[in-house]
Amino acid sequence: MVYGQIFHQRSSDDCFINVNVGGFKQRMEHTVLRRFPQTRLGRLLCCSSKEAILELCDDFSPSDMEYYFDRNPRFFCYVLNFYFTGKIHLADGLCVVSFLQEIEYWGIKERHLDLCCSDKFCELMELAEDKCCDQRSDEVQLSSVSSIEELSALEENIEMFEGSWCADVRRNIWIRLENPGYSTSAKAMAIASLSVVLVSIVAMCIHSMSDFHQVDVNEKKIENPVLTFLENLCVLFFSAEFILRLAAAPSAKKFLCSPLNIIDLMSVMPFYVTIFYDIMDEGESTELENVGKVVQILRLMRVFRILKLARHSAGLRSLGATLRHSSHEVGQLVLFLSVGISMFSALIYFVEKESQESGLQTIPIAWWWATISMTTVGYGDTFPVTFGGKLIATLCIISGLLIVALPITNIFNKFSKFYARQRYIDLRRSKSKGHCQDMCYLSRLSNGQ
């Protein structure tokens, strides 16, 4: 004997239950509910204790034999219609996600949707899933640093100057270095920094051209004096800028941990290491021969100056953020390419190894061929000559196009969102001039100046 029957042994209403959904009361027959025993109301008939009943409803009155549900009473009309007809219909004015949550709560399956509503339900669910995917993607991308946090970072840094040495002077320098739109002087400083970066990159490129190389009387190659002067001038400018930014920074630890500031340090460090090596090498000590090779590698680190353009380019910053938040897509791309390259390199090797005219005589060479073929580079230095090899090459190229194209779309969408976000932040920063001036003024007032 179930729990509900204990209280109704002497009643003539044992074949009914009273349901109260958000104030809407309805008396329902057991025979109707037993047609769908897997639904929430159908399962109530099988409960043998009050605890089991309260697991299915929000409250229960044994005296009135009434079950209370804190749910949408308007939607319950559609639930009643389902028990009578066996079909559920979409509710007017109810979000499709909420509709899905309601039918899941009442234990109604999607297969009970009537034909007139099933197609519309599928279309609305696809739209909702697309929006949810975009929203989750945005949350993952922006979870580490949100737009609001970036916009408030300048204000937080300004507040950190309180009580420090030369607070007003450092604050004014810091704002002008960090926000080019703050004033005319800030724009001039940003343009000067960008110009020096470009001059340094051009000088580095010209230095590699043989037409600008010079030799001394002993036919020994020496540095071009004009390029050397430009190099030294640019490095001194970068060094002065870095020291000035470090001295004016509200937090030296936070400043040195910034990726852009690390790039600035790495772009000037090879110059001073080279000078130190030249001073130590005046005695032509043989112990420094290996150090000289290290210095040659350090000189190549001047290429990091190109990355200094990211400080003045929203596009480069957006590209870095995109790569940082696209590790999953990039990992999938590398995995797919690795599988394809391994498979096609082995196939092309076994097909071409018998041909004397083919250059694909080893699997490592076949790996190189598969790599440039799947990435659609195609240098043409190695290629198949047999009919079977050409057929495999065709499949390899087509597979490469498909593999590369699939994750690229997601990466491009992320880049577009990050670029729009970065442009918005730059625009807000350029409009925050008055706010920064007000904060500086209030700070001076609080210090009694």
CSV table of N, CA and C in Angstrom, one decimal, residues 374-427:
chain,number,residue,atom,x,y,z
A,374,MET,N,50.9,19.2,-47.4
A,374,MET,CA,49.7,19.3,-46.6
A,374,MET,C,49.5,20.8,-46.2
A,375,THR,N,50.6,21.5,-46.0
A,375,THR,CA,50.4,22.9,-45.7
A,375,THR,C,50.3,23.8,-46.9
A,376,THR,N,50.2,23.2,-48.1
A,376,THR,CA,50.0,23.9,-49.4
A,376,THR,C,51.2,24.8,-49.7
A,377,VAL,N,52.4,24.5,-49.2
A,377,VAL,CA,53.5,25.4,-49.6
A,377,VAL,C,54.1,24.9,-50.9
A,378,GLY,N,54.5,23.7,-51.0
A,378,GLY,CA,54.9,23.1,-52.3
A,378,GLY,C,56.1,23.7,-52.9
A,379,TYR,N,57.3,23.5,-52.3
A,379,TYR,CA,58.5,24.1,-52.9
A,379,TYR,C,58.9,23.5,-54.2
A,380,GLY,N,58.6,22.3,-54.5
A,380,GLY,CA,58.9,21.6,-55.7
A,380,GLY,C,60.3,21.0,-55.7
A,381,ASP,N,61.0,21.0,-54.6
A,381,ASP,CA,62.3,20.4,-54.6
A,381,ASP,C,62.2,18.8,-54.6
A,382,THR,N,61.2,18.3,-54.1
A,382,THR,CA,60.9,16.8,-54.1
A,382,THR,C,59.5,16.6,-54.6
A,383,PHE,N,59.3,15.6,-55.5
A,383,PHE,CA,57.9,15.4,-56.0
A,383,PHE,C,57.8,13.9,-56.4
A,384,PRO,N,56.7,13.3,-56.4
A,384,PRO,CA,56.5,11.9,-56.9
A,384,PRO,C,56.6,11.9,-58.4
A,385,VAL,N,57.0,10.7,-58.9
A,385,VAL,CA,57.1,10.6,-60.4
A,385,VAL,C,56.2,9.4,-60.9
A,386,THR,N,55.8,8.5,-60.0
A,386,THR,CA,55.0,7.4,-60.4
A,386,THR,C,53.5,7.8,-60.4
A,387,PHE,N,52.7,7.0,-61.1
A,387,PHE,CA,51.3,7.3,-61.1
A,387,PHE,C,50.7,7.1,-59.7
A,388,GLY,N,51.1,6.0,-59.0
A,388,GLY,CA,50.6,5.8,-57.6
A,388,GLY,C,51.0,7.0,-56.7
A,389,GLY,N,52.2,7.4,-56.9
A,389,GLY,CA,52.7,8.5,-56.0
A,389,GLY,C,51.9,9.8,-56.3
A,390,LYS,N,51.6,10.1,-57.6
A,390,LYS,CA,50.8,11.3,-57.9
A,390,LYS,C,49.4,11.2,-57.3
A,391,LEU,N,48.9,10.0,-57.3
A,391,LEU,CA,47.5,9.8,-56.8
A,391,LEU,C,47.6,10.1,-55.3
A,392,ILE,N,48.6,9.6,-54.6
A,392,ILE,CA,48.7,9.8,-53.1
A,392,ILE,C,48.9,11.3,-52.9
A,393,ALA,N,49.7,12.0,-53.7
A,393,ALA,CA,50.0,13.4,-53.6
A,393,ALA,C,48.7,14.2,-53.7
A,394,THR,N,47.8,13.8,-54.6
A,394,THR,CA,46.5,14.5,-54.8
A,394,THR,C,45.7,14.4,-53.5
A,395,LEU,N,45.6,13.1,-52.9
A,395,LEU,CA,44.9,13.0,-51.7
A,395,LEU,C,45.5,13.7,-50.5
A,396,CYS,N,46.9,13.8,-50.5
A,396,CYS,CA,47.6,14.5,-49.5
A,396,CYS,C,47.3,16.0,-49.5
A,397,ILE,N,47.3,16.6,-50.7
A,397,ILE,CA,47.0,18.0,-50.8
A,397,ILE,C,45.6,18.3,-50.4
A,398,ILE,N,44.6,17.5,-50.9
A,398,ILE,CA,43.2,17.8,-50.6
A,398,ILE,C,43.0,17.6,-49.1
A,399,SER,N,43.6,16.6,-48.5
A,399,SER,CA,43.5,16.4,-47.0
A,399,SER,C,44.1,17.6,-46.3
A,400,GLY,N,45.2,18.1,-46.8
A,400,GLY,CA,45.8,19.2,-46.1
A,400,GLY,C,45.0,20.5,-46.1
A,401,LEU,N,44.3,20.7,-47.3
A,401,LEU,CA,43.4,21.9,-47.4
A,401,LEU,C,42.3,21.8,-46.4
A,402,LEU,N,41.7,20.6,-46.3
A,402,LEU,CA,40.6,20.4,-45.3
A,402,LEU,C,41.0,20.5,-43.9
A,403,ILE,N,42.2,19.9,-43.5
A,403,ILE,CA,42.6,19.9,-42.2
A,403,ILE,C,43.0,21.4,-41.7
A,404,VAL,N,43.7,22.1,-42.6
A,404,VAL,CA,44.1,23.5,-42.2
A,404,VAL,C,42.9,24.4,-42.1
A,405,ALA,N,41.9,24.2,-43.0
A,405,ALA,CA,40.7,25.1,-43.1
A,405,ALA,C,39.8,25.0,-41.9
A,406,LEU,N,39.7,23.8,-41.3
A,406,LEU,CA,38.7,23.6,-40.2
A,406,LEU,C,39.0,24.4,-39.0
A,407,PRO,N,40.1,24.4,-38.3
A,407,PRO,CA,40.3,25.2,-37.1
A,407,PRO,C,40.6,26.7,-37.4
A,408,ILE,N,41.0,27.0,-38.7
A,408,ILE,CA,41.3,28.4,-39.0
A,408,ILE,C,40.1,29.3,-38.8
A,409,THR,N,38.9,28.8,-39.1
A,409,THR,CA,37.7,29.7,-38.9
A,409,THR,C,37.5,30.1,-37.5
A,410,ASN,N,37.7,29.2,-36.5
A,410,ASN,CA,37.5,29.5,-35.1
A,410,ASN,C,38.6,30.5,-34.7
A,411,ILE,N,39.8,30.3,-35.1
A,411,ILE,CA,40.9,31.2,-34.8
A,411,ILE,C,40.7,32.6,-35.3
A,412,PHE,N,40.2,32.7,-36.5
A,412,PHE,CA,39.9,34.0,-37.1
A,412,PHE,C,38.7,34.7,-36.4
A,413,ASN,N,37.7,33.9,-35.9
A,413,ASN,CA,36.6,34.5,-35.2
A,413,ASN,C,37.1,35.1,-33.9
A,414,LYS,N,38.0,34.4,-33.2
A,414,LYS,CA,38.6,34.8,-32.0
A,414,LYS,C,39.4,36.1,-32.2
A,415,PHE,N,40.2,36.1,-33.3
A,415,PHE,CA,41.0,37.3,-33.6
A,415,PHE,C,40.1,38.5,-33.8
A,416,SER,N,39.0,38.4,-34.5
A,416,SER,CA,38.1,39.5,-34.7
A,416,SER,C,37.5,40.0,-33.4
A,417,LYS,N,37.1,39.1,-32.5
A,417,LYS,CA,36.6,39.6,-31.3
A,417,LYS,C,37.6,40.3,-30.4
A,418,PHE,N,38.9,39.7,-30.4
A,418,PHE,CA,39.9,40.4,-29.6
A,418,PHE,C,40.3,41.7,-30.2
A,419,TYR,N,40.3,41.8,-31.5
A,419,TYR,CA,40.6,43.1,-32.1
A,419,TYR,C,39.6,44.2,-31.8
A,420,ALA,N,38.3,43.8,-31.9
A,420,ALA,CA,37.2,44.7,-31.6
A,420,ALA,C,37.3,45.1,-30.1
A,421,ARG,N,37.6,44.2,-29.3
A,421,ARG,CA,37.7,44.5,-27.8
A,421,ARG,C,38.9,45.4,-27.6
A,422,GLN,N,40.1,45.2,-28.3
A,422,GLN,CA,41.2,46.0,-28.1
A,422,GLN,C,41.0,47.4,-28.6
A,423,ARG,N,40.3,47.6,-29.7
A,423,ARG,CA,39.9,48.9,-30.2
A,423,ARG,C,39.0,49.6,-29.2
A,424,TYR,N,38.1,48.9,-28.7
A,424,TYR,CA,37.2,49.5,-27.7
A,424,TYR,C,38.0,50.0,-26.5
A,425,ILE,N,38.9,49.2,-26.0
A,425,ILE,CA,39.7,49.6,-24.8
A,425,ILE,C,40.6,50.9,-25.2
A,426,ASP,N,41.2,50.9,-26.4
A,426,ASP,CA,42.0,52.0,-26.8
A,426,ASP,C,41.1,53.3,-26.9
A,427,LEU,N,39.9,53.1,-27.4
A,427,LEU,CA,39.0,54.3,-27.5
A,427,LEU,C,38.6,54.8,-26.1
